[in-house]
Amino acid sequence: MLRIRTLVTPERRDGLVYRLDARAKILLIFAVGLAAISLDEARLLLCLFALPLLGHGLARFDPGKYKLMLAILGIGLWGVILSQALFYKDWPRTVIFTVVPEDFPVLGWLTGGIFFYREGFTHGLVQGLRFSTMTAFGLLLTWTTEPRDILMGLIRLRMPYGLAFMFITAVRFLPVLISEIATVVTVQRLRGANPVRLGRHSITSAVRILTPVLANSVRRAGTLGASCESRAFNPLRPRTCLEEPRWTLMDLLVCAIPLAVAMTLLITKAAFWLYKTDVLYFPELRWLYQIAREL
């Protein structure tokens, strides 16, 4: 149970990734998000995906965290690619191989055949790399930054305190929630059940796991609300902190350079979209349109 909680709690180590200000990490994630939605080339998105992986390598996490990250990214990437490759509806599309032929009894007649499309695979790879990049950066933020530092960073970035407090509360309770699920599964196994086995009783097992977890979550939410009320908590009042975070040169470089690159990509793509839709065209920007076409 303690082992599971350590997989979702931040680590305290000395290193570049840990010393970065929370605001710099948040702005970096924002910049990467802008770049991810601006890029359509799989090779460029793969290079972008390598950035959070480099950060994970520099952080030197516990091996269990790396296994958890690979499981999350692998399942997400595989699911997106497979679903897009099998059910791609745009044209043109090239069949790589047939999963269910058209003359297959019942299923083939109902679906008209299920095929693995090359264009669907490429489209799924692009979408999956976007998802994986942001997920990897999110894990890097939560595993290298204390929740209170994330809260202060969000507040200093002018996020409303109520939203920031709600987000950090959810992050703080995530390890507890996972620990409770593990406890319920362990108790059911001690009673001779196998709640994680797939089969006709999977839905019943899931309900038996979620019922006590949900009850504890509701009870804990009530306790948290009463605690905030008893301490006269008011998210609208100005707040102070013991240590005011300060920007360092490294923090500025880490967030300023990616933000500049991301905004450049976004403006380039926006100009190309205006040209492509015949809304706005400048002949002297033909070189920019050609670059945007390759991105």
PDB file of C-alpha atoms in Angstrom, residues 136-238:
ATOM      1  CA  ALA A 136       4.774  12.880 -19.789  1.00  0.00           C
ATOM      2  CA  PHE A 137       5.216  16.566 -18.954  1.00  0.00           C
ATOM      3  CA  GLY A 138       2.339  16.415 -16.466  1.00  0.00           C
ATOM      4  CA  LEU A 139       3.908  13.437 -14.702  1.00  0.00           C
ATOM      5  CA  LEU A 140       7.253  15.244 -14.639  1.00  0.00           C
ATOM      6  CA  LEU A 141       5.630  18.264 -12.985  1.00  0.00           C
ATOM      7  CA  THR A 142       3.785  16.288 -10.306  1.00  0.00           C
ATOM      8  CA  TRP A 143       6.755  14.016  -9.538  1.00  0.00           C
ATOM      9  CA  THR A 144       9.328  16.804  -9.157  1.00  0.00           C
ATOM     10  CA  THR A 145       7.265  19.561  -7.529  1.00  0.00           C
ATOM     11  CA  GLU A 146       5.566  19.703  -4.149  1.00  0.00           C
ATOM     12  CA  PRO A 147       1.818  20.442  -4.299  1.00  0.00           C
ATOM     13  CA  ARG A 148       2.252  23.616  -2.247  1.00  0.00           C
ATOM     14  CA  ASP A 149       4.830  24.882  -4.781  1.00  0.00           C
ATOM     15  CA  ILE A 150       2.438  24.151  -7.651  1.00  0.00           C
ATOM     16  CA  LEU A 151      -0.287  26.037  -5.755  1.00  0.00           C
ATOM     17  CA  MET A 152       1.952  29.066  -5.249  1.00  0.00           C
ATOM     18  CA  GLY A 153       3.047  28.922  -8.873  1.00  0.00           C
ATOM     19  CA  LEU A 154      -0.543  28.899 -10.125  1.00  0.00           C
ATOM     20  CA  ILE A 155      -1.443  31.807  -7.851  1.00  0.00           C
ATOM     21  CA  ARG A 156       1.586  33.826  -8.971  1.00  0.00           C
ATOM     22  CA  LEU A 157       0.510  33.193 -12.570  1.00  0.00           C
ATOM     23  CA  ARG A 158      -2.802  34.894 -11.749  1.00  0.00           C
ATOM     24  CA  MET A 159      -4.987  31.807 -11.636  1.00  0.00           C
ATOM     25  CA  PRO A 160      -8.021  32.354  -9.364  1.00  0.00           C
ATOM     26  CA  TYR A 161      -7.224  30.969  -5.931  1.00  0.00           C
ATOM     27  CA  GLY A 162     -10.376  28.868  -5.813  1.00  0.00           C
ATOM     28  CA  LEU A 163      -9.465  27.012  -9.018  1.00  0.00           C
ATOM     29  CA  ALA A 164      -5.842  26.570  -7.943  1.00  0.00           C
ATOM     30  CA  PHE A 165      -6.904  25.271  -4.531  1.00  0.00           C
ATOM     31  CA  MET A 166      -9.380  22.841  -6.104  1.00  0.00           C
ATOM     32  CA  PHE A 167      -6.702  21.521  -8.492  1.00  0.00           C
ATOM     33  CA  ILE A 168      -4.103  21.011  -5.766  1.00  0.00           C
ATOM     34  CA  THR A 169      -6.657  19.367  -3.491  1.00  0.00           C
ATOM     35  CA  ALA A 170      -7.380  16.826  -6.231  1.00  0.00           C
ATOM     36  CA  VAL A 171      -3.646  16.211  -6.725  1.00  0.00           C
ATOM     37  CA  ARG A 172      -3.100  15.742  -2.990  1.00  0.00           C
ATOM     38  CA  PHE A 173      -5.943  13.252  -2.649  1.00  0.00           C
ATOM     39  CA  LEU A 174      -4.895  11.179  -5.654  1.00  0.00           C
ATOM     40  CA  PRO A 175      -2.308   9.110  -3.710  1.00  0.00           C
ATOM     41  CA  VAL A 176      -4.871   8.504  -0.954  1.00  0.00           C
ATOM     42  CA  LEU A 177      -7.478   7.412  -3.497  1.00  0.00           C
ATOM     43  CA  ILE A 178      -5.083   4.981  -5.169  1.00  0.00           C
ATOM     44  CA  SER A 179      -4.041   3.625  -1.777  1.00  0.00           C
ATOM     45  CA  GLU A 180      -7.676   3.012  -0.805  1.00  0.00           C
ATOM     46  CA  ILE A 181      -8.367   1.165  -4.060  1.00  0.00           C
ATOM     47  CA  ALA A 182      -5.343  -1.042  -3.390  1.00  0.00           C
ATOM     48  CA  THR A 183      -6.600  -1.686   0.152  1.00  0.00           C
ATOM     49  CA  VAL A 184     -10.062  -2.736  -1.053  1.00  0.00           C
ATOM     50  CA  VAL A 185      -8.535  -5.054  -3.672  1.00  0.00           C
ATOM     51  CA  THR A 186      -6.272  -6.616  -1.019  1.00  0.00           C
ATOM     52  CA  VAL A 187      -9.197  -7.179   1.356  1.00  0.00           C
ATOM     53  CA  GLN A 188     -11.240  -8.863  -1.368  1.00  0.00           C
ATOM     54  CA  ARG A 189      -8.312 -11.115  -2.254  1.00  0.00           C
ATOM     55  CA  LEU A 190      -7.930 -12.123   1.409  1.00  0.00           C
ATOM     56  CA  ARG A 191     -11.570 -13.183   1.296  1.00  0.00           C
ATOM     57  CA  GLY A 192     -10.897 -15.451  -1.662  1.00  0.00           C
ATOM     58  CA  ALA A 193     -12.100 -13.174  -4.453  1.00  0.00           C
ATOM     59  CA  ASN A 194     -10.181 -12.058  -7.531  1.00  0.00           C
ATOM     60  CA  PRO A 195     -11.531  -8.551  -8.259  1.00  0.00           C
ATOM     61  CA  VAL A 196      -9.116  -7.771 -11.107  1.00  0.00           C
ATOM     62  CA  ARG A 197      -9.982 -10.852 -13.153  1.00  0.00           C
ATOM     63  CA  LEU A 198     -11.759 -10.128 -16.410  1.00  0.00           C
ATOM     64  CA  GLY A 199     -14.971 -11.996 -17.047  1.00  0.00           C
ATOM     65  CA  ARG A 200     -18.707 -11.902 -16.618  1.00  0.00           C
ATOM     66  CA  HIS A 201     -18.385 -10.607 -13.040  1.00  0.00           C
ATOM     67  CA  SER A 202     -16.076  -7.696 -13.932  1.00  0.00           C
ATOM     68  CA  ILE A 203     -18.811  -5.067 -13.531  1.00  0.00           C
ATOM     69  CA  THR A 204     -19.868  -6.488 -10.160  1.00  0.00           C
ATOM     70  CA  SER A 205     -16.259  -6.502  -8.959  1.00  0.00           C
ATOM     71  CA  ALA A 206     -15.773  -2.904 -10.088  1.00  0.00           C
ATOM     72  CA  VAL A 207     -18.900  -1.818  -8.193  1.00  0.00           C
ATOM     73  CA  ARG A 208     -17.701  -3.604  -5.055  1.00  0.00           C
ATOM     74  CA  ILE A 209     -14.368  -1.799  -5.301  1.00  0.00           C
ATOM     75  CA  LEU A 210     -15.742   1.645  -6.088  1.00  0.00           C
ATOM     76  CA  THR A 211     -18.542   1.668  -3.495  1.00  0.00           C
ATOM     77  CA  PRO A 212     -16.342   1.897  -0.352  1.00  0.00           C
ATOM     78  CA  VAL A 213     -13.850   4.140  -2.142  1.00  0.00           C
ATOM     79  CA  LEU A 214     -16.609   6.540  -3.173  1.00  0.00           C
ATOM     80  CA  ALA A 215     -18.085   6.512   0.335  1.00  0.00           C
ATOM     81  CA  ASN A 216     -14.706   7.385   1.861  1.00  0.00           C
ATOM     82  CA  SER A 217     -14.173  10.124  -0.738  1.00  0.00           C
ATOM     83  CA  VAL A 218     -17.520  11.732   0.090  1.00  0.00           C
ATOM     84  CA  ARG A 219     -16.771  11.498   3.813  1.00  0.00           C
ATOM     85  CA  ARG A 220     -13.307  12.988   3.314  1.00  0.00           C
ATOM     86  CA  ALA A 221     -14.688  15.823   1.183  1.00  0.00           C
ATOM     87  CA  GLY A 222     -17.128  16.686   3.964  1.00  0.00           C
ATOM     88  CA  THR A 223     -14.326  16.669   6.522  1.00  0.00           C
ATOM     89  CA  LEU A 224     -12.203  18.925   4.309  1.00  0.00           C
ATOM     90  CA  GLY A 225     -15.092  21.332   3.830  1.00  0.00           C
ATOM     91  CA  ALA A 226     -15.755  21.485   7.578  1.00  0.00           C
ATOM     92  CA  SER A 227     -12.044  22.071   8.210  1.00  0.00           C
ATOM     93  CA  CYS A 228     -11.978  24.973   5.757  1.00  0.00           C
ATOM     94  CA  GLU A 229     -15.127  26.454   7.282  1.00  0.00           C
ATOM     95  CA  SER A 230     -13.785  26.179  10.831  1.00  0.00           C
ATOM     96  CA  ARG A 231     -10.623  28.037   9.804  1.00  0.00           C
ATOM     97  CA  ALA A 232     -12.604  30.843   8.131  1.00  0.00           C
ATOM     98  CA  PHE A 233     -11.214  29.960   4.723  1.00  0.00           C
ATOM     99  CA  ASN A 234     -11.976  32.615   2.111  1.00  0.00           C
ATOM    100  CA  PRO A 235     -10.471  32.179  -1.372  1.00  0.00           C
ATOM    101  CA  LEU A 236     -11.180  35.818  -2.252  1.00  0.00           C
ATOM    102  CA  ARG A 237      -8.989  37.356   0.449  1.00  0.00           C
ATOM    103  CA  PRO A 238      -5.375  38.347  -0.379  1.00  0.00           C
TER     104      PRO A 238
END
